[in-house]
Amino acid sequence: MKVLVAVKRVIDYNVKIRVRADGSGIETNNVKMSMNPFDEIAIEETIRLKEAGKVDEIVAVSMGAQQCQETLRTAFAMGADRGIHVLTESTLEPLAVSKLLRAIVQEENPDLVILGKQAIDDDSNQCAQILAGLLGWGQGTFASKLDFIGRKVEVTREVDGGLETLWLALPAVISTDLRLNEPRYASLPNIMKAKKKTIHQKKPEDYGVDISPRLETLKVETPPTRATGIKVANAAELAIKLRDEAGVI
Ligand code: AMP
C-alpha cells in the first residue's frame, strides 16, 4: 500500500502569535516554524503501518516556500520515504491545496491520503474534505483510531458527544485527530539518513492548477485583552458585586 501524507509548515505551536503592526496578517519573520502537529500524527500513523507491514511507501507532500523542505526532512527523519515539494511564495487557500493534492494523487496513485484535521495557523479544517470531494473518494475525518483489513479501513471518528465508526473502501482520504497516536522523536541516525532522501520540487504550474486566492483578508486584529479577575470571599459578596458593580442581577 502506498500512502501520501500532506505536511504543512506552520508557526510552531509554542510560539505566542503576534499580529503585524499594519494589521495585514500574522508576523512570521524570525518566528520558529515547525510541522503542523496534526501532520506529525499523520506521519506517525503511516510509519506504524509500515512497521506493521501494511504500508510499503510513504510519500510526504509539502506546499509553500523553499523552507518547506525542512518540514519534509523532518518527515523523513521520522520515517517517510520520499518527498514532493510544491514551491510557491503565494498564499495557498485550502481549495488550491486540495486541487494540487488531487493532481499529485493522479500522478502517484496512492491507496490512501492522510492529512491533519486542520492546520493550526489558519484553522481551516477543509483540505481533507475538499480533496475527498474532488477525487470522489470516501473520507474519514477526525480519526482517533484506524484498523486496516484488506482493502478496507475501519475509522473511529471523534464526533460531538462520542465516537463514530465508519468502514471505508480504499482508496480513501483520512484526517487525523489528536488522540490517534503520540508522534515519535526522530533518532540521530534517522536524522542523518533523512539528508539522503529525495525531494522532487514542482511548481503549481506543473500541475496546471490556478492557485489565485478567492478570499481577501481585510484586517487581522488581536482579541481585546480581558480584564483581570478578582477573588471574592463568599457567595454573598459575589451576589453584591454582580448586582452593584457588574449590574447583571
Ligand atoms: P486545513 O484544511 O487548511 O486546516 O489543513 C488541513 C490539512 O491539510 C493539514 O493538516 C495538512 O495535512 C494539509 N495541508 C494544508 N495546507 C498544506 C500545505 N501548504 N502543504 C501541505 N499540506 C497542507
mmCIF file of N, CA and C in Angstrom, residues 18-20 22-27 90-94 121-124 212-222:
data_model
loop_
_atom_site.group_PDB
_atom_site.id
_atom_site.type_symbol
_atom_site.label_atom_id
_atom_site.label_comp_id
_atom_site.label_asym_id
_atom_site.label_seq_id
_atom_site.Cartn_x
_atom_site.Cartn_y
_atom_site.Cartn_z
ATOM 1 N N ARG A 18 1.992 36.925 17.041
ATOM 2 C CA ARG A 18 1.932 38.400 17.043
ATOM 3 C C ARG A 18 1.316 38.873 15.726
ATOM 4 N N VAL A 19 0.416 39.852 15.836
ATOM 5 C CA VAL A 19 -0.189 40.420 14.633
ATOM 6 C C VAL A 19 0.746 41.518 14.121
ATOM 7 N N ARG A 20 0.935 41.582 12.797
ATOM 8 C CA ARG A 20 1.791 42.624 12.206
ATOM 9 C C ARG A 20 1.242 44.007 12.543
ATOM 10 N N ASP A 22 0.768 46.609 10.881
ATOM 11 C CA ASP A 22 -0.184 47.218 9.942
ATOM 12 C C ASP A 22 -1.484 46.409 9.825
ATOM 13 N N GLY A 23 -1.631 45.360 10.649
ATOM 14 C CA GLY A 23 -2.879 44.582 10.654
ATOM 15 C C GLY A 23 -3.070 43.728 9.405
ATOM 16 N N SER A 24 -1.992 43.545 8.616
ATOM 17 C CA SER A 24 -2.152 42.815 7.357
ATOM 18 C C SER A 24 -2.057 41.300 7.539
ATOM 19 N N GLY A 25 -1.692 40.847 8.729
ATOM 20 C CA GLY A 25 -1.594 39.395 8.952
ATOM 21 C C GLY A 25 -0.776 39.099 10.193
ATOM 22 N N ILE A 26 -0.286 37.873 10.257
ATOM 23 C CA ILE A 26 0.487 37.407 11.416
ATOM 24 C C ILE A 26 1.974 37.562 11.111
ATOM 25 N N GLU A 27 2.744 37.976 12.102
ATOM 26 C CA GLU A 27 4.194 38.128 11.930
ATOM 27 C C GLU A 27 4.853 36.756 11.811
ATOM 28 N N SER A 90 3.255 32.255 -2.876
ATOM 29 C CA SER A 90 1.893 32.783 -2.731
ATOM 30 C C SER A 90 1.164 32.082 -1.591
ATOM 31 N N THR A 91 0.167 32.774 -1.050
ATOM 32 C CA THR A 91 -0.674 32.155 -0.023
ATOM 33 C C THR A 91 -1.528 31.083 -0.688
ATOM 34 N N LEU A 92 -1.576 29.917 -0.062
ATOM 35 C CA LEU A 92 -2.377 28.831 -0.638
ATOM 36 C C LEU A 92 -3.631 28.644 0.205
ATOM 37 N N GLU A 93 -4.775 28.827 -0.409
ATOM 38 C CA GLU A 93 -6.031 28.562 0.294
ATOM 39 C C GLU A 93 -6.345 27.064 0.196
ATOM 40 N N PRO A 94 -7.205 26.543 1.092
ATOM 41 C CA PRO A 94 -7.495 25.104 1.086
ATOM 42 C C PRO A 94 -7.924 24.559 -0.281
ATOM 43 N N ASP A 121 -2.398 27.147 11.791
ATOM 44 C CA ASP A 121 -2.227 28.584 11.502
ATOM 45 C C ASP A 121 -3.553 29.215 11.047
ATOM 46 N N ASP A 122 -4.191 28.626 10.012
ATOM 47 C CA ASP A 122 -5.454 29.248 9.575
ATOM 48 C C ASP A 122 -6.691 28.492 10.082
ATOM 49 N N ASP A 123 -6.469 27.328 10.747
ATOM 50 C CA ASP A 123 -7.581 26.570 11.355
ATOM 51 C C ASP A 123 -8.727 26.301 10.382
ATOM 52 N N SER A 124 -8.415 26.085 9.106
ATOM 53 C CA SER A 124 -9.489 25.961 8.113
ATOM 54 C C SER A 124 -10.311 24.686 8.277
ATOM 55 N N SER A 212 -4.783 31.175 -7.567
ATOM 56 C CA SER A 212 -5.082 32.556 -7.155
ATOM 57 C C SER A 212 -6.136 32.571 -6.048
ATOM 58 N N PRO A 213 -5.912 33.425 -5.025
ATOM 59 C CA PRO A 213 -6.814 33.419 -3.867
ATOM 60 C C PRO A 213 -8.233 33.833 -4.214
ATOM 61 N N ARG A 214 -9.185 33.208 -3.550
ATOM 62 C CA ARG A 214 -10.607 33.565 -3.708
ATOM 63 C C ARG A 214 -11.040 34.504 -2.589
ATOM 64 N N LEU A 215 -10.224 34.600 -1.562
ATOM 65 C CA LEU A 215 -10.592 35.409 -0.398
ATOM 66 C C LEU A 215 -9.613 36.559 -0.243
ATOM 67 N N GLU A 216 -10.107 37.661 0.354
ATOM 68 C CA GLU A 216 -9.218 38.785 0.629
ATOM 69 C C GLU A 216 -9.267 39.037 2.134
ATOM 70 N N THR A 217 -8.094 39.093 2.778
ATOM 71 C CA THR A 217 -8.072 39.397 4.214
ATOM 72 C C THR A 217 -8.105 40.906 4.369
ATOM 73 N N LEU A 218 -9.136 41.407 5.019
ATOM 74 C CA LEU A 218 -9.263 42.853 5.160
ATOM 75 C C LEU A 218 -8.403 43.363 6.308
ATOM 76 N N LYS A 219 -8.444 42.662 7.428
ATOM 77 C CA LYS A 219 -7.696 43.133 8.585
ATOM 78 C C LYS A 219 -7.545 42.006 9.603
ATOM 79 N N VAL A 220 -6.401 41.952 10.262
ATOM 80 C CA VAL A 220 -6.205 40.980 11.340
ATOM 81 C C VAL A 220 -5.966 41.764 12.629
ATOM 82 N N GLU A 221 -6.686 41.398 13.679
ATOM 83 C CA GLU A 221 -6.559 42.122 14.955
ATOM 84 C C GLU A 221 -6.361 41.132 16.090
ATOM 85 N N THR A 222 -5.643 41.550 17.118
ATOM 86 C CA THR A 222 -5.567 40.713 18.324
ATOM 87 C C THR A 222 -6.876 40.877 19.089
#
